[in-house]
Coordinates of N, CA and C and ligand atoms in Angstrom, one line a residue:
M1 N 0.8 -1.2 0.0 CA 0.0 0.0 0.0 C 0.9 1.3 0.0
E2 N 0.5 2.2 -0.7 CA 1.3 3.5 -0.8 C 0.5 4.6 0.0
N3 N 1.2 5.3 0.8 CA 0.7 6.5 1.4 C 1.8 7.5 1.6
E4 N 1.5 8.6 2.2 CA 2.5 9.7 2.3 C 3.8 9.2 3.0
L5 N 3.6 8.5 4.1 CA 4.8 8.0 4.8 C 5.7 7.1 3.9
M6 N 5.0 6.2 3.2 CA 5.8 5.3 2.4 C 6.5 6.0 1.2
R7 N 5.8 7.1 0.7 CA 6.4 7.9 -0.3 C 7.7 8.5 0.2
V8 N 7.6 9.1 1.4 CA 8.8 9.8 2.0 C 9.9 8.7 2.2
L9 N 9.5 7.6 2.8 CA 10.4 6.6 3.1 C 11.2 6.0 1.9
K10 N 10.4 5.9 0.8 CA 11.0 5.3 -0.4 C 11.8 6.3 -1.2
T11 N 11.5 7.6 -1.1 CA 12.2 8.5 -2.0 C 13.3 9.2 -1.3
R12 N 13.5 9.0 0.0 CA 14.7 9.5 0.7 C 15.9 8.8 0.1
R13 N 16.9 9.6 -0.2 CA 18.2 9.1 -0.7 C 19.3 9.7 0.1
S14 N 20.5 9.1 0.2 CA 21.6 9.7 0.8 C 22.1 10.8 -0.1
I15 N 22.2 12.0 0.5 CA 22.6 13.2 -0.3 C 24.0 13.6 0.1
R16 N 24.9 13.7 -0.9 CA 26.3 14.0 -0.6 C 26.8 15.3 -1.2
R17 N 25.8 15.9 -1.9 CA 26.1 17.3 -2.5 C 25.0 18.2 -2.2
F18 N 25.4 19.4 -1.7 CA 24.5 20.3 -1.1 C 24.6 21.7 -1.7
K19 N 23.4 22.4 -1.8 CA 23.4 23.8 -2.3 C 24.0 24.7 -1.2
D20 N 24.5 25.8 -1.6 CA 25.0 26.8 -0.7 C 23.8 27.6 -0.2
Q21 N 23.0 27.0 0.6 CA 21.7 27.7 1.0 C 21.5 27.3 2.5
P22 N 21.3 28.2 3.4 CA 21.1 27.9 4.8 C 19.8 27.1 5.0
I23 N 19.8 26.5 6.2 CA 18.5 25.8 6.6 C 17.7 26.7 7.5
E24 N 16.5 26.8 7.2 CA 15.6 27.7 8.0 C 15.6 27.1 9.5
A25 N 15.5 28.0 10.4 CA 15.6 27.6 11.8 C 14.4 26.7 12.2
D26 N 13.2 27.0 11.6 CA 12.0 26.1 12.0 C 12.2 24.7 11.4
K27 N 12.8 24.6 10.2 CA 13.0 23.3 9.6 C 14.0 22.5 10.5
L28 N 15.1 23.1 10.9 CA 16.0 22.4 11.8 C 15.4 22.0 13.1
A29 N 14.5 22.9 13.6 CA 13.8 22.6 14.9 C 12.9 21.4 14.6
T30 N 12.3 21.3 13.5 CA 11.4 20.1 13.2 C 12.2 18.8 13.1
V31 N 13.4 18.9 12.5 CA 14.2 17.7 12.4 C 14.6 17.2 13.8
L32 N 15.0 18.2 14.7 CA 15.3 17.8 16.0 C 14.1 17.3 16.8
D33 N 13.0 17.8 16.5 CA 11.7 17.3 17.2 C 11.4 15.9 16.8
A34 N 11.8 15.5 15.5 CA 11.7 14.1 15.1 C 12.5 13.2 15.9
V35 N 13.7 13.6 16.3 CA 14.5 12.8 17.3 C 13.8 12.7 18.6
R36 N 13.3 13.8 19.1 CA 12.6 13.8 20.4 C 11.5 12.7 20.4
W37 N 10.8 12.5 19.3 CA 9.6 11.6 19.3 C 10.0 10.2 18.8
S38 N 11.3 9.9 18.7 CA 11.7 8.6 18.4 C 11.5 7.6 19.5
P39 N 11.3 6.4 19.3 CA 11.2 5.4 20.3 C 12.7 5.1 20.8
S40 N 12.8 4.7 22.1 CA 14.1 4.3 22.6 C 13.9 3.3 23.8
W41 N 15.0 2.6 24.1 CA 15.0 1.6 25.1 C 14.4 2.2 26.4
A42 N 13.3 1.6 26.9 CA 12.6 2.1 28.1 C 12.5 3.6 28.2
N43 N 12.4 4.2 27.0 CA 12.3 5.6 26.9 C 13.5 6.4 27.5
T44 N 14.7 5.7 27.4 CA 15.9 6.3 28.0 C 16.4 7.6 27.3
Q45 N 16.1 7.6 26.0 CA 16.4 8.8 25.2 C 17.9 9.2 25.4
C46 N 18.7 8.3 25.1 CA 20.2 8.5 25.4 C 20.9 9.4 24.4
W47 N 20.1 10.0 23.5 CA 20.8 10.8 22.4 C 21.1 12.2 22.9
E48 N 22.2 12.7 22.2 CA 22.6 14.1 22.3 C 23.0 14.5 20.9
I49 N 22.4 15.6 20.4 CA 22.7 16.0 19.0 C 23.5 17.3 19.0
I50 N 24.6 17.3 18.4 CA 25.4 18.6 18.3 C 25.3 19.1 16.9
V51 N 24.7 20.3 16.8 CA 24.5 21.0 15.5 C 25.7 21.8 15.2
V52 N 26.5 21.3 14.2 CA 27.8 22.0 13.9 C 27.5 22.8 12.6
T53 N 27.7 24.2 12.7 CA 27.6 25.0 11.6 C 28.9 25.8 11.3
D54 N 29.7 25.8 12.3 CA 31.0 26.6 12.2 C 31.9 25.8 11.3
M55 N 32.4 26.6 10.3 CA 33.3 25.9 9.2 C 34.5 25.3 9.8
A56 N 35.2 25.9 10.7 CA 36.4 25.4 11.3 C 36.1 24.0 12.0
Q57 N 35.0 24.0 12.7 CA 34.5 22.7 13.3 C 34.2 21.7 12.3
K58 N 33.5 22.1 11.2 CA 33.2 21.1 10.2 C 34.5 20.5 9.5
E59 N 35.5 21.4 9.4 CA 36.7 20.9 8.8 C 37.4 19.9 9.7
K60 N 37.4 20.2 11.0 CA 38.0 19.3 11.9 C 37.3 17.9 11.9
L61 N 35.9 18.0 11.8 CA 35.2 16.7 11.8 C 35.5 16.0 10.5
Q62 N 35.6 16.8 9.4 CA 35.9 16.2 8.1 C 37.2 15.4 8.1
A63 N 38.1 15.9 8.9 CA 39.5 15.3 9.0 C 39.4 13.9 9.7
T64 N 38.3 13.6 10.3 CA 38.2 12.3 11.0 C 37.7 11.2 9.9
L65 N 37.4 11.6 8.7 CA 37.0 10.7 7.7 C 38.2 10.4 6.8
A66 N 38.2 9.1 6.3 CA 39.2 8.8 5.3 C 38.8 9.6 4.0
P67 N 39.8 10.2 3.3 CA 39.5 11.0 2.1 C 38.6 10.2 1.1
K68 N 38.8 8.8 1.1 CA 38.0 8.1 0.1 C 36.5 7.8 0.5
N69 N 36.2 8.3 1.7 CA 34.8 8.2 2.1 C 33.9 9.0 1.2
P70 N 32.9 8.4 0.5 CA 32.1 9.2 -0.4 C 31.5 10.5 0.2
A71 N 31.4 10.5 1.5 CA 30.7 11.7 2.2 C 31.7 12.7 2.6
T72 N 33.0 12.6 2.3 CA 34.0 13.5 2.8 C 33.7 15.0 2.4
K73 N 33.3 15.2 1.2 CA 33.0 16.6 0.7 C 31.8 17.1 1.4
A74 N 30.8 16.3 1.6 CA 29.6 16.7 2.2 C 29.8 17.3 3.6
M75 N 30.8 16.8 4.3 CA 31.1 17.3 5.7 C 31.3 18.8 5.7
V76 N 31.8 19.4 4.7 CA 32.0 20.8 4.7 C 31.1 21.5 3.7
G77 N 30.5 20.7 2.7 CA 29.6 21.3 1.7 C 28.2 21.6 2.3
A78 N 27.9 20.8 3.3 CA 26.5 21.0 4.0 C 26.5 22.2 4.9
P79 N 25.4 22.9 5.0 CA 25.4 24.1 5.9 C 25.5 23.6 7.4
A80 N 25.1 22.4 7.7 CA 25.2 21.9 9.1 C 25.5 20.4 9.1
V81 N 26.2 20.0 10.1 CA 26.4 18.6 10.4 C 25.9 18.3 11.7
L82 N 25.0 17.3 11.8 CA 24.4 16.9 13.1 C 25.3 15.7 13.6
V83 N 25.9 16.0 14.7 CA 26.8 14.9 15.3 C 25.9 14.2 16.3
V84 N 25.7 12.9 16.0 CA 24.8 12.0 16.8 C 25.6 11.3 17.8
C85 N 25.3 11.7 19.1 CA 26.1 11.1 20.2 C 25.1 10.4 21.2
G86 N 25.7 9.5 22.0 CA 24.9 8.8 22.9 C 25.5 8.6 24.3
K87 N 24.7 8.6 25.3 CA 25.2 8.3 26.7 C 25.3 6.8 26.8
E88 N 26.4 6.4 27.3 CA 26.7 4.9 27.5 C 25.9 4.4 28.7
H89 N 25.6 3.1 28.7 CA 25.1 2.4 29.9 C 23.7 3.0 30.3
A90 N 22.9 3.4 29.3 CA 21.5 3.8 29.6 C 20.6 2.9 28.8
A91 N 20.7 2.9 27.5 CA 19.9 2.0 26.7 C 20.3 0.6 26.9
G92 N 19.4 -0.3 27.3 CA 19.8 -1.7 27.5 C 20.4 -2.0 28.8
W93 N 20.2 -1.1 29.8 CA 20.7 -1.3 31.1 C 19.6 -1.1 32.1
Y94 N 19.6 -2.0 33.1 CA 18.6 -1.9 34.2 C 19.4 -2.0 35.5
D95 N 19.2 -1.2 36.5 CA 19.8 -1.2 37.8 C 21.3 -1.4 37.7
G96 N 21.9 -0.6 36.8 CA 23.3 -0.6 36.6 C 23.9 -1.8 36.0
K97 N 23.0 -2.7 35.4 CA 23.5 -3.9 34.8 C 23.0 -4.0 33.4
Q98 N 23.9 -4.7 32.5 CA 23.5 -5.0 31.2 C 22.4 -5.9 31.2
A99 N 21.3 -5.6 30.4 CA 20.0 -6.4 30.5 C 19.9 -7.5 29.5
T100 N 20.7 -7.4 28.4 CA 20.6 -8.4 27.3 C 22.1 -8.8 27.0
R101 N 22.2 -9.6 25.9 CA 23.5 -10.0 25.5 C 24.3 -8.9 24.9
F102 N 23.6 -7.8 24.6 CA 24.3 -6.7 23.9 C 24.9 -5.7 25.0
P103 N 26.1 -5.3 24.9 CA 26.7 -4.4 25.9 C 26.0 -3.1 26.0
D104 N 25.4 -2.6 25.0 CA 24.7 -1.3 25.0 C 23.7 -1.3 23.8
W105 N 22.5 -0.7 24.0 CA 21.6 -0.6 22.9 C 21.6 0.9 22.4
L106 N 22.7 1.6 22.7 CA 22.9 3.0 22.2 C 22.9 3.0 20.7
M107 N 23.6 2.1 20.1 CA 23.7 2.1 18.6 C 22.3 1.9 18.0
F108 N 21.5 1.1 18.6 CA 20.2 0.8 18.1 C 19.3 2.1 18.2
D109 N 19.3 2.7 19.4 CA 18.5 3.9 19.6 C 18.9 5.0 18.7
L110 N 20.2 5.2 18.6 CA 20.7 6.3 17.7 C 20.5 6.0 16.3
G111 N 20.4 4.7 15.9 CA 20.0 4.3 14.5 C 18.6 4.8 14.2
I112 N 17.7 4.5 15.2 CA 16.3 4.9 15.0 C 16.3 6.5 14.9
A113 N 17.0 7.1 15.8 CA 17.0 8.6 15.8 C 17.5 9.1 14.5
S114 N 18.5 8.4 13.9 CA 19.1 8.9 12.7 C 18.1 8.7 11.5
Q115 N 17.4 7.6 11.6 CA 16.3 7.5 10.5 C 15.2 8.5 10.7
S116 N 14.9 8.9 11.9 CA 13.9 10.0 12.1 C 14.5 11.3 11.5
I117 N 15.7 11.5 11.7 CA 16.3 12.7 11.1 C 16.2 12.7 9.6
G118 N 16.6 11.6 9.0 CA 16.6 11.5 7.5 C 15.2 11.6 6.9
L119 N 14.3 11.0 7.6 CA 12.9 11.1 7.0 C 12.3 12.5 7.2
A120 N 12.5 13.0 8.4 CA 11.9 14.3 8.7 C 12.5 15.4 7.7
A121 N 13.8 15.3 7.6 CA 14.5 16.2 6.7 C 14.0 16.1 5.3
H122 N 13.9 14.9 4.8 CA 13.4 14.6 3.4 C 12.0 15.2 3.2
S123 N 11.2 15.0 4.2 CA 9.8 15.5 4.1 C 9.7 17.0 4.0
L124 N 10.8 17.7 4.4 CA 10.9 19.1 4.4 C 11.7 19.6 3.2
G125 N 12.1 18.7 2.3 CA 12.9 19.1 1.2 C 14.4 19.1 1.4
L126 N 14.8 18.7 2.6 CA 16.2 18.7 2.9 C 16.8 17.3 2.7
G127 N 18.1 17.3 2.4 CA 18.8 16.0 2.2 C 19.8 15.7 3.4
T128 N 20.1 14.5 3.6 CA 21.0 14.0 4.6 C 21.8 12.8 4.1
V129 N 22.9 12.6 4.8 CA 23.6 11.3 4.6 C 24.1 10.9 6.0
I130 N 23.9 9.7 6.4 CA 24.4 9.1 7.6 C 25.9 8.8 7.4
V131 N 26.8 9.3 8.2 CA 28.2 9.0 8.0 C 28.6 8.1 9.3
G132 N 29.1 6.9 9.0 CA 29.5 6.0 10.1 C 30.9 5.7 10.0
L133 N 31.6 5.8 8.9 CA 32.9 5.4 8.7 C 33.9 6.6 8.9
F134 N 34.3 6.7 10.2 CA 35.3 7.8 10.5 C 35.9 7.4 11.9
D135 N 36.8 8.2 12.3 CA 37.5 8.0 13.6 C 36.6 8.6 14.7
Q136 N 35.8 7.8 15.3 CA 34.8 8.3 16.3 C 35.5 8.9 17.5
A137 N 36.6 8.4 17.9 CA 37.3 8.9 19.1 C 37.8 10.3 18.8
G138 N 38.3 10.5 17.5 CA 38.7 11.8 17.1 C 37.6 12.8 17.1
A139 N 36.4 12.4 16.7 CA 35.2 13.3 16.7 C 34.8 13.6 18.1
D140 N 34.9 12.6 19.0 CA 34.6 12.9 20.4 C 35.3 14.1 20.9
A141 N 36.6 14.1 20.5 CA 37.5 15.2 21.0 C 37.1 16.6 20.3
V142 N 36.8 16.5 19.0 CA 36.5 17.8 18.3 C 35.2 18.4 18.9
V143 N 34.2 17.6 19.3 CA 33.0 18.3 19.8 C 33.0 18.4 21.4
G144 N 34.1 17.9 22.0 CA 34.3 18.1 23.4 C 33.4 17.3 24.3
L145 N 33.2 16.0 23.9 CA 32.3 15.1 24.6 C 32.8 14.8 26.0
P146 N 32.0 14.8 27.0 CA 32.5 14.4 28.3 C 32.6 12.8 28.4
A147 N 33.3 12.3 29.4 CA 33.4 10.8 29.5 C 32.0 10.3 29.7
G148 N 31.8 9.0 29.2 CA 30.5 8.4 29.3 C 29.6 8.7 28.1
Y149 N 30.1 9.4 27.2 CA 29.3 9.7 25.9 C 30.2 9.3 24.7
Q150 N 29.5 9.0 23.6 CA 30.2 8.6 22.4 C 29.6 9.2 21.2
V151 N 30.5 9.7 20.3 CA 30.0 10.0 18.9 C 29.8 8.7 18.2
V152 N 28.6 8.6 17.6 CA 28.3 7.3 16.8 C 28.3 7.6 15.3
A153 N 27.6 8.7 14.9 CA 27.4 9.0 13.5 C 27.4 10.5 13.3
M154 N 27.6 10.9 12.1 CA 27.5 12.4 11.8 C 26.6 12.5 10.5
I155 N 25.8 13.5 10.5 CA 24.8 13.6 9.4 C 24.8 15.0 8.8
P156 N 25.6 15.2 7.7 CA 25.5 16.4 7.0 C 24.0 16.6 6.5
I157 N 23.6 17.9 6.6 CA 22.2 18.2 6.3 C 22.1 19.5 5.5
G158 N 21.2 19.6 4.5 CA 21.1 20.8 3.8 C 20.2 20.6 2.6
Y159 N 20.1 21.6 1.7 CA 19.3 21.4 0.5 C 20.1 20.6 -0.5
P160 N 19.5 19.6 -1.1 CA 20.2 18.7 -2.0 C 20.6 19.4 -3.3
D161 N 21.8 19.1 -3.8 CA 22.2 19.7 -5.1 C 22.2 18.6 -6.2
N162 N 21.7 17.5 -5.9 CA 21.5 16.4 -6.9 C 20.4 15.5 -6.5
D163 N 20.1 14.6 -7.4 CA 18.9 13.7 -7.2 C 19.3 12.3 -7.5
P164 N 20.1 11.7 -6.6 CA 20.6 10.4 -7.0 C 19.5 9.3 -7.2
S165 N 19.9 8.3 -8.0 CA 18.9 7.2 -8.1 C 19.1 6.2 -7.0
A166 N 18.1 5.4 -6.8 CA 18.1 4.5 -5.6 C 19.0 3.3 -5.8
P167 N 19.9 3.1 -4.9 CA 20.7 1.8 -4.9 C 19.7 0.6 -4.8
K168 N 20.1 -0.5 -5.4 CA 19.2 -1.6 -5.5 C 19.0 -2.2 -4.1
R169 N 17.7 -2.6 -3.9 CA 17.3 -3.2 -2.6 C 17.1 -4.7 -2.8
R170 N 17.3 -5.5 -1.7 CA 16.9 -6.9 -1.7 C 15.4 -6.9 -1.7
E171 N 14.9 -8.0 -2.4 CA 13.4 -8.2 -2.4 C 13.0 -8.6 -1.0
V172 N 11.7 -8.2 -0.7 CA 11.1 -8.6 0.6 C 11.1 -10.2 0.7
S173 N 10.8 -10.9 -0.4 CA 10.8 -12.3 -0.4 C 12.2 -12.9 -0.1
D174 N 13.2 -12.1 -0.3 CA 14.6 -12.6 0.0 C 15.0 -12.5 1.5
F175 N 14.4 -11.6 2.2 CA 14.8 -11.4 3.6 C 13.7 -11.7 4.6
S176 N 12.5 -11.9 4.1 CA 11.4 -12.2 5.1 C 11.2 -13.7 5.2
H177 N 10.9 -14.1 6.4 CA 10.8 -15.6 6.8 C 9.5 -15.8 7.5
Q178 N 9.0 -17.0 7.4 CA 7.7 -17.4 8.1 C 8.1 -18.3 9.2
N179 N 7.9 -17.9 10.4 CA 8.0 -18.7 11.6 C 9.4 -19.2 12.0
T180 N 10.2 -19.6 11.1 CA 11.6 -20.0 11.4 C 12.4 -19.4 10.3
F181 N 13.8 -19.4 10.5 CA 14.7 -18.9 9.5 C 14.6 -19.7 8.3
Ligands
FMN1 C1 25.0 3.2 9.7 C2 25.3 3.8 8.3 C3 26.6 4.3 8.0 C4 26.8 4.9 6.8 N1 28.1 5.4 6.6 C5 28.3 6.1 5.4 C6 29.6 6.7 5.2 O1 30.5 6.7 6.1 N2 29.8 7.4 4.0 C7 28.8 7.5 3.1 O2 29.0 8.1 2.0 N3 27.6 6.9 3.2 C8 27.3 6.2 4.4 N4 26.1 5.6 4.6 C9 25.0 5.8 3.6 C10 24.8 4.4 2.8 O3 25.8 4.2 1.9 C11 23.4 4.5 2.1 O4 22.4 4.6 3.1 C12 23.1 3.3 1.3 O5 24.0 3.1 0.2 C13 21.7 3.3 0.7 O6 21.5 4.4 -0.1 P1 20.3 5.4 0.2 O7 20.5 6.0 1.6 O8 20.3 6.5 -0.9 O9 19.0 4.7 0.1 C14 25.8 5.0 5.8 C15 24.5 4.5 6.1 C16 24.3 4.0 7.3 C17 22.9 3.5 7.7

């Protein structure tokens, strides 16, 4: 079935080229509001989002990517980079103990928040790309994260300067299973 949400979900693309055009404050606020309403482990909301607009800061963050990363230029070409950080030992933890086999559910919750960012942005005509391949510890230092927090991803955001075609997807029949694997 097709509806507005499915249209937004399917037409969102990773955008790595941006127009030299600022993001309206109300649009940025809406994107951050989409994070606020994301689901999270026991509603722990372990996310912290740093909005980087300062060029010198963007250049320092860019330097944490390998030059061959396809998103390297986007780190300075976008008017803003959202640095997606998380508090450790909150998601997936109860009474100071790890609750499941996973050491932390921070990656999961920040993944959901990142999808919220991408979809909300796209619905407003903005483009994003999730950047995961970089030196996270280096980025921690650039944004001045306190101990107990980690940078997980960075998301350049702005008005798209191109309209890439969709990379091929696996068919639903290829990954969906009935009752057992
Ligand atoms: C966790 C994660 C990390 C990613 N890291 C990078 C990255 O470091 N550099 C980059 O150019 N794209 C990165 N991407 C974007 C993917 O390459 C992209 O989502 C995928 O090719 C599908 O394309 P689409 O987003 O246009 O549908 C990342 C995506 C995710 C979800």
